[in-house]
């Protein structure tokens, strides 16, 4: 059983702030400060170039990959960390499409995050005019998995509404149709239990700065199923994915297994922060986390629906069909979120009218949910959002 009081204490949150945006950027794990300082002063400062060997920098992508792998049900030695999620999407997609040479269609849905779709478009523009990115409504994706499809590129949890796809069912259907699956776990890793090995996913990718709390710009991760690990080609064939990078061969020979999914020099300082963030997860039971996340989300929905008649639930009502976030629609949602932020309740806004709130049991309790409902109710009742400065759009929403 996880004691969430202990994990709560592991994070720094500014005094008085209620942070409902851990689905976008997790808060600072206190121990990351000392860990990063040590990486800079003791490792970089004292060891300089020797640090690659002496401080284990070169092994960090695989070591951190395994720490994340335990949270997403991956086999040991099949997850590696590096680059950003958009890059990892491209890599997984390129590798996956090579595994189905007779097929030409990448299938995704309109609930996917645009960067995933943009990366697919970019890949297709290189593959040639025979290839197609096919988009269907999220509810139609299962029916659209046919033996015409090469690869599915699906994000398990919708970034706007929190709607959750049935990974086991979609993967099984894909496998029966000879389709390779690429799962994006951006809003799943650290949000709910994931069982990559159990559902027999082919590829998975995700980021570490959302629910995993690795910090702004923390590197992404990629999973390749053991059955593909030595055949999948990484497309982005950088030197650190080479079989022997320090032989400096002129030609590329992919490394063994997941190592080939590495590209270039890993971000050591950022990985030090991620390493510290992953310490917090050591004793977390993902089932307990899920139960608590559902309890918090249900409490928030009930509170908002009882006090804010102008807001309409945009997330599925069934908690089993949601991730760890809850969204409401409101035409002036942008202004309402700005007003909330001015009252130290941090949520965010996604166009056109989605007010989004993430529930992360590691550092949020029922008291936070109740306080945020009270503040939101007051803002809505008194139209505190209805001022020109709250309607002025900033660059990052
Ligand atoms: C957050 C998110 C991204 C962001 O990609 P970056 O390259 O890390 O900026 C991509 N895809 C999905 C589904 C996301 O939720």
Tab-separated table of C-alpha atoms and ligand atoms in Angstrom:
chain	number	residue	atom	x	y	z
A	1	UNK	CA	0.000	0.000	0.000
A	2	UNK	CA	1.319	3.412	-0.882
A	3	UNK	CA	1.435	6.100	1.762
A	4	UNK	CA	0.671	9.209	-0.242
A	5	UNK	CA	1.553	11.474	2.690
A	6	UNK	CA	5.153	10.394	2.210
A	7	UNK	CA	5.153	11.032	-1.543
A	8	UNK	CA	3.477	14.391	-0.959
A	9	UNK	CA	6.396	15.385	1.184
A	10	UNK	CA	8.796	14.489	-1.623
A	11	UNK	CA	7.685	17.442	-3.770
A	12	UNK	CA	8.185	21.157	-3.576
A	13	UNK	CA	5.008	23.097	-4.276
A	14	UNK	CA	4.842	26.866	-3.798
A	15	UNK	CA	2.979	27.936	-0.645
A	16	UNK	CA	-0.740	28.222	-1.193
A	17	UNK	CA	-0.705	26.776	-4.696
A	18	UNK	CA	-3.026	23.933	-5.693
A	19	UNK	CA	-1.408	22.284	-8.669
A	20	UNK	CA	-3.803	20.507	-11.013
A	21	UNK	CA	-1.466	20.520	-14.012
A	22	UNK	CA	0.872	17.613	-13.317
A	23	UNK	CA	-0.421	16.129	-16.564
A	24	UNK	CA	1.481	18.885	-18.400
A	25	UNK	CA	4.529	19.424	-16.205
A	26	UNK	CA	5.038	17.591	-12.930
A	27	UNK	CA	6.308	19.555	-9.907
A	28	UNK	CA	9.867	19.570	-8.591
A	29	UNK	CA	10.859	16.490	-6.576
A	30	UNK	CA	12.841	17.975	-3.667
A	31	UNK	CA	15.685	15.529	-3.989
A	32	UNK	CA	16.244	16.493	-7.646
A	33	UNK	CA	17.863	19.743	-6.522
A	34	UNK	CA	20.738	18.026	-4.717
A	35	UNK	CA	20.977	15.316	-7.365
A	36	UNK	CA	21.368	17.862	-10.173
A	37	UNK	CA	23.816	19.913	-8.122
A	38	UNK	CA	25.879	16.754	-7.575
A	39	UNK	CA	25.749	15.899	-11.280
A	40	UNK	CA	27.088	19.360	-12.058
A	41	UNK	CA	29.614	19.937	-9.272
A	42	UNK	CA	30.830	16.463	-8.322
A	43	UNK	CA	30.428	14.761	-11.689
A	44	UNK	CA	30.805	17.338	-14.478
A	45	UNK	CA	32.879	19.743	-12.376
A	46	UNK	CA	35.356	17.217	-11.011
A	47	UNK	CA	35.425	14.513	-13.659
A	48	UNK	CA	34.859	16.415	-16.896
A	49	UNK	CA	35.198	14.019	-19.841
A	50	UNK	CA	36.049	11.133	-17.504
A	51	UNK	CA	32.468	11.368	-16.237
A	52	UNK	CA	31.176	9.334	-19.179
A	53	UNK	CA	32.875	6.274	-17.693
A	54	UNK	CA	33.464	7.199	-14.058
A	55	UNK	CA	29.951	8.483	-13.325
A	56	UNK	CA	27.968	6.025	-15.416
A	57	UNK	CA	26.631	8.737	-17.748
A	58	UNK	CA	26.722	6.487	-20.786
A	59	UNK	CA	24.581	3.835	-19.088
A	60	UNK	CA	21.942	6.259	-17.853
A	61	UNK	CA	19.590	5.973	-20.857
A	62	UNK	CA	19.247	2.206	-20.316
A	63	UNK	CA	19.226	2.373	-16.517
A	64	UNK	CA	16.508	5.034	-16.433
A	65	UNK	CA	14.689	3.159	-19.186
A	66	UNK	CA	14.436	0.133	-16.907
A	67	UNK	CA	13.219	2.252	-14.001
A	68	UNK	CA	10.405	3.558	-16.226
A	69	UNK	CA	9.864	0.106	-17.693
A	70	UNK	CA	8.774	-1.164	-14.281
A	71	UNK	CA	5.966	1.415	-14.227
A	72	UNK	CA	4.625	0.473	-17.659
A	73	UNK	CA	4.911	-3.302	-17.566
A	74	UNK	CA	7.875	-3.570	-19.932
A	75	UNK	CA	10.343	-6.457	-19.943
A	76	UNK	CA	13.701	-5.529	-18.458
A	77	UNK	CA	16.182	-4.230	-21.018
A	78	UNK	CA	13.560	-3.050	-23.501
A	79	UNK	CA	13.114	0.632	-22.701
A	80	UNK	CA	15.623	3.399	-23.348
A	81	UNK	CA	15.527	7.115	-22.582
A	82	UNK	CA	16.515	10.001	-24.838
A	83	UNK	CA	15.449	12.824	-27.172
A	84	UNK	CA	11.926	14.230	-27.008
A	85	UNK	CA	8.669	12.410	-27.456
A	86	UNK	CA	8.089	13.774	-30.960
A	87	UNK	CA	11.435	12.264	-32.025
A	88	UNK	CA	10.601	8.940	-30.396
A	89	UNK	CA	7.215	8.875	-32.140
A	90	UNK	CA	8.988	9.287	-35.464
A	91	UNK	CA	11.499	6.584	-34.657
A	92	UNK	CA	8.902	4.071	-33.489
A	93	UNK	CA	6.688	4.784	-36.471
A	94	UNK	CA	9.536	4.458	-38.968
A	95	UNK	CA	10.680	1.202	-37.386
A	96	UNK	CA	7.124	-0.146	-37.266
A	97	UNK	CA	6.319	0.630	-40.881
A	98	UNK	CA	9.434	-1.214	-42.025
A	99	UNK	CA	8.072	-4.340	-40.352
A	100	UNK	CA	5.025	-4.376	-42.648
A	101	UNK	CA	6.550	-3.732	-46.087
A	102	UNK	CA	3.401	-4.672	-48.043
A	103	UNK	CA	1.142	-2.147	-46.353
A	104	UNK	CA	0.890	1.622	-46.752
A	105	UNK	CA	-1.519	3.027	-44.164
A	106	UNK	CA	-0.744	4.543	-40.767
A	107	UNK	CA	-3.940	4.685	-38.727
A	108	UNK	CA	-4.505	7.233	-35.980
A	109	UNK	CA	-7.413	9.141	-34.503
A	110	UNK	CA	-8.538	12.738	-34.280
A	111	UNK	CA	-8.040	12.721	-30.505
A	112	UNK	CA	-4.303	12.233	-30.913
A	113	UNK	CA	-1.855	14.958	-29.979
A	114	UNK	CA	-1.011	17.007	-33.083
A	115	UNK	CA	2.750	16.499	-32.826
A	116	UNK	CA	2.268	12.742	-33.259
A	117	UNK	CA	0.232	13.382	-36.393
A	118	UNK	CA	2.727	15.944	-37.703
A	119	UNK	CA	5.581	13.476	-37.250
A	120	UNK	CA	3.581	10.847	-39.143
A	121	UNK	CA	2.977	13.366	-41.941
A	122	UNK	CA	6.680	14.154	-42.100
A	123	UNK	CA	7.598	10.483	-42.298
A	124	UNK	CA	5.016	9.857	-45.011
A	125	UNK	CA	6.353	12.760	-47.062
A	126	UNK	CA	9.655	10.873	-47.250
A	127	UNK	CA	8.143	7.422	-47.782
A	128	UNK	CA	6.298	8.593	-50.869
A	129	UNK	CA	2.853	9.178	-52.325
A	130	UNK	CA	1.683	5.572	-51.861
A	131	UNK	CA	1.621	6.072	-48.127
A	132	UNK	CA	-1.291	7.496	-46.192
A	133	UNK	CA	-2.042	8.793	-42.700
A	134	UNK	CA	-5.643	7.801	-42.055
A	135	UNK	CA	-7.489	9.614	-39.276
A	136	UNK	CA	-10.766	8.391	-37.837
A	137	UNK	CA	-12.794	9.437	-34.807
A	138	UNK	CA	-11.491	7.828	-31.604
A	139	UNK	CA	-14.654	5.718	-31.277
A	140	UNK	CA	-14.091	4.337	-34.769
A	141	UNK	CA	-10.516	3.231	-34.414
A	142	UNK	CA	-11.262	-0.349	-33.468
A	143	UNK	CA	-13.443	-0.882	-36.533
A	144	UNK	CA	-10.823	0.799	-38.740
A	145	UNK	CA	-8.136	-1.758	-37.841
A	146	UNK	CA	-8.156	-4.002	-40.897
A	147	UNK	CA	-5.539	-5.948	-42.834
A	148	UNK	CA	-4.991	-2.857	-44.994
A	149	UNK	CA	-3.364	-1.027	-42.075
A	150	UNK	CA	0.406	-1.160	-41.569
A	151	UNK	CA	0.685	0.568	-38.208
A	152	UNK	CA	-1.611	2.057	-35.580
A	153	UNK	CA	-0.335	5.204	-33.892
A	154	UNK	CA	-2.618	5.676	-30.919
A	155	UNK	CA	-2.269	7.714	-27.738
A	156	UNK	CA	-3.912	5.757	-24.943
A	157	UNK	CA	-5.240	8.804	-23.069
A	158	UNK	CA	-6.684	11.753	-24.985
A	159	UNK	CA	-4.776	14.890	-23.961
A	160	UNK	CA	-7.906	17.018	-24.045
A	161	UNK	CA	-10.675	14.894	-22.576
A	162	UNK	CA	-8.793	12.164	-20.730
A	163	UNK	CA	-10.719	9.533	-22.731
A	164	UNK	CA	-8.924	6.209	-22.437
A	165	UNK	CA	-8.572	3.676	-25.221
A	166	UNK	CA	-8.754	-0.034	-24.424
A	167	UNK	CA	-5.125	-0.922	-25.061
A	168	UNK	CA	-5.559	-4.654	-24.612
A	169	UNK	CA	-8.526	-4.883	-26.987
A	170	UNK	CA	-7.026	-2.642	-29.682
A	171	UNK	CA	-3.666	-4.399	-29.534
A	172	UNK	CA	-5.307	-7.813	-29.801
A	173	UNK	CA	-7.373	-6.691	-32.782
A	174	UNK	CA	-4.274	-5.222	-34.443
A	175	UNK	CA	-2.272	-8.346	-33.883
A	176	UNK	CA	-4.989	-10.529	-35.379
A	177	UNK	CA	-4.967	-8.297	-38.478
A	178	UNK	CA	-1.168	-8.307	-38.802
A	179	UNK	CA	-0.963	-4.635	-37.808
A	180	UNK	CA	1.972	-3.274	-35.794
A	181	UNK	CA	1.032	-1.085	-32.806
A	182	UNK	CA	2.754	2.084	-31.647
A	183	UNK	CA	1.316	3.252	-28.318
A	184	UNK	CA	1.881	6.752	-27.041
A	185	UNK	CA	1.882	6.710	-23.236
A	186	UNK	CA	2.386	10.476	-22.731
A	187	UNK	CA	-0.626	10.705	-20.412
A	188	UNK	CA	-0.428	7.113	-19.152
A	189	UNK	CA	3.071	6.629	-17.736
A	190	UNK	CA	2.807	7.486	-14.043
A	191	UNK	CA	-0.930	8.107	-14.354
A	192	UNK	CA	-2.285	4.573	-14.288
A	193	UNK	CA	-1.093	0.958	-14.562
A	194	UNK	CA	0.142	0.001	-18.027
A	195	UNK	CA	0.976	-3.573	-18.997
A	196	UNK	CA	2.975	-3.425	-22.243
A	197	UNK	CA	4.209	-7.005	-22.067
A	198	UNK	CA	0.808	-8.297	-21.006
A	199	UNK	CA	-1.077	-6.699	-23.902
A	200	UNK	CA	1.771	-7.572	-26.300
A	201	UNK	CA	2.287	-4.062	-27.564
A	202	UNK	CA	4.889	-3.771	-30.321
A	203	UNK	CA	6.249	-0.268	-29.693
A	204	UNK	CA	5.526	2.357	-27.060
A	205	UNK	CA	6.785	5.866	-26.422
A	206	UNK	CA	6.138	8.512	-23.806
A	207	UNK	CA	7.492	11.517	-22.018
A	208	UNK	CA	8.867	11.926	-18.524
A	209	UNK	CA	8.059	15.555	-17.717
A	210	UNK	CA	4.317	14.979	-17.224
A	211	UNK	CA	3.221	12.455	-14.576
A	212	UNK	CA	6.775	11.185	-14.017
A	213	UNK	CA	7.969	14.638	-12.843
A	214	UNK	CA	11.345	14.617	-14.628
A	215	UNK	CA	11.326	18.408	-15.168
A	216	UNK	CA	10.870	20.716	-18.155
A	217	UNK	CA	12.583	19.199	-21.186
A	218	UNK	CA	13.168	15.810	-19.509
A	219	UNK	CA	13.914	13.163	-22.138
A	220	UNK	CA	11.368	10.771	-23.628
A	221	UNK	CA	11.388	6.972	-23.584
A	222	UNK	CA	10.839	4.259	-26.165
A	223	UNK	CA	9.901	0.600	-25.752
A	224	UNK	CA	10.429	-2.077	-28.369
A	225	UNK	CA	8.946	-5.531	-27.738
A	226	UNK	CA	11.587	-8.273	-27.365
A	227	UNK	CA	10.328	-9.990	-30.530
A	228	UNK	CA	11.257	-6.907	-32.602
A	229	UNK	CA	14.248	-5.661	-30.642
A	230	UNK	CA	16.906	-7.086	-32.940
A	231	UNK	CA	15.082	-6.551	-36.220
A	232	UNK	CA	13.473	-3.121	-35.861
A	233	UNK	CA	15.532	-0.456	-37.620
A	234	UNK	CA	15.738	2.863	-35.794
A	235	UNK	CA	15.604	5.189	-38.866
A	236	UNK	CA	17.394	7.890	-36.879
A	237	UNK	CA	20.673	6.002	-37.063
A	238	UNK	CA	22.867	8.081	-34.796
A	239	UNK	CA	26.261	7.029	-33.565
A	240	UNK	CA	25.163	6.085	-30.048
A	241	UNK	CA	22.716	3.558	-31.482
A	242	UNK	CA	25.591	1.987	-33.397
A	243	UNK	CA	26.813	-1.447	-32.396
A	244	UNK	CA	30.229	-0.023	-31.466
A	245	UNK	CA	30.122	3.775	-31.436
A	246	UNK	CA	33.755	4.140	-30.490
A	247	UNK	CA	34.973	2.065	-33.442
A	248	UNK	CA	33.947	5.093	-35.550
A	249	UNK	CA	33.081	2.889	-38.523
A	250	UNK	CA	32.009	4.734	-41.657
A	251	UNK	CA	28.941	2.540	-42.021
A	252	UNK	CA	26.036	2.057	-39.617
A	253	UNK	CA	25.539	-1.248	-37.838
A	254	UNK	CA	22.609	-1.134	-35.415
A	255	UNK	CA	23.359	-1.936	-31.790
A	256	UNK	CA	21.889	-4.939	-29.987
A	257	UNK	CA	18.254	-4.663	-28.957
A	258	UNK	CA	16.940	-1.432	-27.466
A	259	UNK	CA	20.403	0.201	-27.585
A	260	UNK	CA	19.843	0.869	-31.294
A	261	UNK	CA	17.033	3.285	-30.422
A	262	UNK	CA	19.549	5.671	-28.908
A	263	UNK	CA	20.512	8.530	-31.203
A	264	UNK	CA	23.101	10.983	-29.874
A	265	UNK	CA	24.697	12.273	-26.696
A	266	UNK	CA	22.321	11.897	-23.748
A	267	UNK	CA	21.279	14.966	-21.668
A	268	UNK	CA	23.145	14.043	-18.488
A	269	UNK	CA	22.022	16.902	-16.250
A	270	UNK	CA	18.385	16.501	-17.204
A	271	UNK	CA	18.652	12.745	-16.667
A	272	UNK	CA	20.006	13.362	-13.174
A	273	UNK	CA	16.769	15.215	-12.373
A	274	UNK	CA	14.749	12.368	-13.871
A	275	UNK	CA	16.698	9.800	-11.852
A	276	UNK	CA	15.770	11.638	-8.659
A	277	UNK	CA	12.144	11.935	-9.799
A	278	UNK	CA	12.010	8.176	-10.357
A	279	UNK	CA	13.168	7.548	-6.772
A	280	UNK	CA	9.763	8.802	-5.638
A	281	UNK	CA	8.114	5.987	-7.623
A	282	UNK	CA	10.105	3.192	-5.962
A	283	UNK	CA	7.418	2.313	-3.399
A	284	UNK	CA	4.340	3.405	-5.335
A	285	UNK	CA	1.765	0.708	-6.011
A	286	UNK	CA	0.234	1.600	-9.378
A	287	UNK	CA	-3.108	-0.018	-8.499
A	288	UNK	CA	-3.335	2.077	-5.317
A	289	UNK	CA	-2.369	5.163	-7.318
A	290	UNK	CA	-5.123	4.460	-9.826
A	291	UNK	CA	-7.735	3.941	-7.106
A	292	UNK	CA	-6.789	7.228	-5.452
A	293	UNK	CA	-6.678	9.089	-8.777
A	294	UNK	CA	-10.218	7.903	-9.518
A	295	UNK	CA	-11.394	8.908	-6.038
A	296	UNK	CA	-9.961	12.421	-6.457
A	297	UNK	CA	-11.362	12.847	-9.981
A	298	UNK	CA	-14.815	11.638	-8.964
A	299	UNK	CA	-14.806	14.035	-6.026
A	300	UNK	CA	-13.843	16.918	-8.304
A	301	UNK	CA	-16.533	16.110	-10.882
A	302	UNK	CA	-19.218	15.827	-8.209
A	303	UNK	CA	-18.114	19.116	-6.633
A	304	UNK	CA	-17.988	21.038	-9.920
A	305	UNK	CA	-21.291	19.674	-11.181
A	306	UNK	CA	-22.973	20.628	-7.909
A	307	UNK	CA	-21.677	24.208	-7.945
A	308	UNK	CA	-20.856	25.259	-11.541
A	309	UNK	CA	-23.906	24.804	-13.793
A	310	UNK	CA	-22.170	26.560	-16.719
A	311	UNK	CA	-19.482	23.867	-17.020
A	312	UNK	CA	-20.153	20.675	-18.960
A	313	UNK	CA	-18.152	17.518	-18.368
A	314	UNK	CA	-16.007	16.802	-21.448
A	315	UNK	CA	-14.407	13.648	-20.032
A	316	UNK	CA	-16.049	10.236	-20.012
A	317	UNK	CA	-18.296	9.870	-16.981
A	318	UNK	CA	-17.169	6.304	-16.365
A	319	UNK	CA	-13.867	6.577	-14.440
A	320	UNK	CA	-12.606	3.345	-16.000
A	321	UNK	CA	-12.813	5.072	-19.392
A	322	UNK	CA	-10.666	8.025	-18.257
A	323	UNK	CA	-7.022	8.607	-17.500
A	324	UNK	CA	-6.002	10.783	-14.569
A	325	UNK	CA	-7.408	14.066	-15.829
A	326	UNK	CA	-10.821	15.659	-15.944
A	327	UNK	CA	-11.959	18.286	-18.429
A	328	UNK	CA	-14.913	20.598	-18.611
A	329	UNK	CA	-16.190	22.628	-21.536
A	330	UNK	CA	-16.967	26.294	-21.125
A	331	UNK	CA	-17.047	28.855	-23.946
A	332	UNK	CA	-14.906	31.296	-21.920
A	333	UNK	CA	-12.739	28.496	-20.570
A	334	UNK	CA	-9.514	30.325	-21.335
A	335	UNK	CA	-10.509	33.306	-19.178
A	336	UNK	CA	-11.870	31.033	-16.442
A	337	UNK	CA	-8.544	29.174	-16.258
A	338	UNK	CA	-6.651	32.465	-16.098
A	339	UNK	CA	-8.884	33.568	-13.223
A	340	UNK	CA	-8.249	30.251	-11.453
A	341	UNK	CA	-4.497	30.649	-11.915
A	342	UNK	CA	-4.764	34.159	-10.425
A	343	UNK	CA	-6.320	32.438	-7.396
A	344	UNK	CA	-3.405	29.981	-7.211
A	345	UNK	CA	-5.294	26.992	-8.606
A	346	UNK	CA	-3.309	25.823	-11.611
A	347	UNK	CA	-5.165	24.051	-14.397
A	348	UNK	CA	-4.781	24.628	-18.113
A	349	UNK	CA	-6.767	25.303	-21.251
A	350	UNK	CA	-6.854	23.465	-24.562
A	351	UNK	CA	-8.558	24.978	-27.576
A	352	UNK	CA	-11.330	25.488	-28.338
A	353	UNK	CA	-13.115	25.396	-24.965
A	354	UNK	CA	-11.535	22.764	-22.699
A	355	UNK	CA	-10.640	23.483	-19.083
A	356	UNK	CA	-8.302	20.701	-18.033
A	357	UNK	CA	-7.395	19.449	-14.558
A	358	UNK	CA	-4.917	16.699	-13.719
A	359	UNK	CA	-5.220	14.580	-10.565
A	360	UNK	CA	-1.994	13.200	-9.259
A	361	UNK	CA	-2.281	11.380	-5.919
A	362	UNK	CA	1.462	11.642	-5.280
A	363	UNK	CA	1.001	15.222	-4.089
A	364	UNK	CA	-2.735	16.031	-4.170
A	365	UNK	CA	-5.294	15.167	-1.521
A	366	UNK	CA	-9.017	15.529	-0.983
A	367	UNK	CA	-8.466	18.864	0.779
A	368	UNK	CA	-6.906	20.234	-2.430
A	369	UNK	CA	-9.823	18.978	-4.501
A	370	UNK	CA	-12.361	20.587	-2.160
A	371	UNK	CA	-10.481	23.888	-2.025
A	372	UNK	CA	-10.147	24.057	-5.818
A	373	UNK	CA	-13.869	23.325	-6.273
A	374	UNK	CA	-14.718	26.140	-3.836
A	375	UNK	CA	-12.513	28.635	-5.681
A	376	UNK	CA	-13.784	27.579	-9.103
A	377	UNK	CA	-17.395	27.878	-7.881
A	378	UNK	CA	-16.740	31.396	-6.591
A	379	UNK	CA	-15.095	32.420	-9.889
A	380	UNK	CA	-18.016	31.084	-11.899
A	381	UNK	CA	-20.764	32.399	-9.628
A	382	UNK	CA	-19.321	35.927	-9.546
A	383	UNK	CA	-18.078	35.896	-13.164
A	384	UNK	CA	-14.596	36.780	-11.914
A	385	UNK	CA	-13.211	35.526	-15.227
A	386	UNK	CA	-15.083	38.207	-17.180
A	387	UNK	CA	-12.325	40.825	-17.402
A	388	UNK	CA	-10.199	41.861	-20.403
A	389	UNK	CA	-6.899	40.771	-18.847
A	390	UNK	CA	-8.073	37.178	-18.295
A	391	UNK	CA	-9.154	36.999	-21.945
A	392	UNK	CA	-5.761	38.087	-23.296
A	393	UNK	CA	-4.154	34.905	-24.728
A	394	UNK	CA	-0.583	34.069	-23.742
A	395	UNK	CA	1.808	32.078	-25.979
A	396	UNK	CA	1.617	28.925	-23.853
A	397	UNK	CA	-1.885	28.056	-22.756
B	1	LIG	C1	2.974	15.970	-24.438
B	1	LIG	C2	2.856	15.187	-25.688
B	1	LIG	C3	3.824	15.301	-26.712
B	1	LIG	C4	4.945	16.292	-26.611
B	1	LIG	O1	6.060	15.937	-27.390
B	1	LIG	P1	7.472	16.595	-27.109
B	1	LIG	O2	8.312	16.203	-28.258
B	1	LIG	O3	7.963	16.043	-25.791
B	1	LIG	O4	7.295	18.072	-26.999
B	1	LIG	C5	3.689	14.480	-27.823
B	1	LIG	N1	2.667	13.601	-27.938
B	1	LIG	C6	1.724	13.479	-26.968
B	1	LIG	C7	0.609	12.491	-27.135
B	1	LIG	C8	1.769	14.284	-25.835
B	1	LIG	O5	0.828	14.192	-24.902
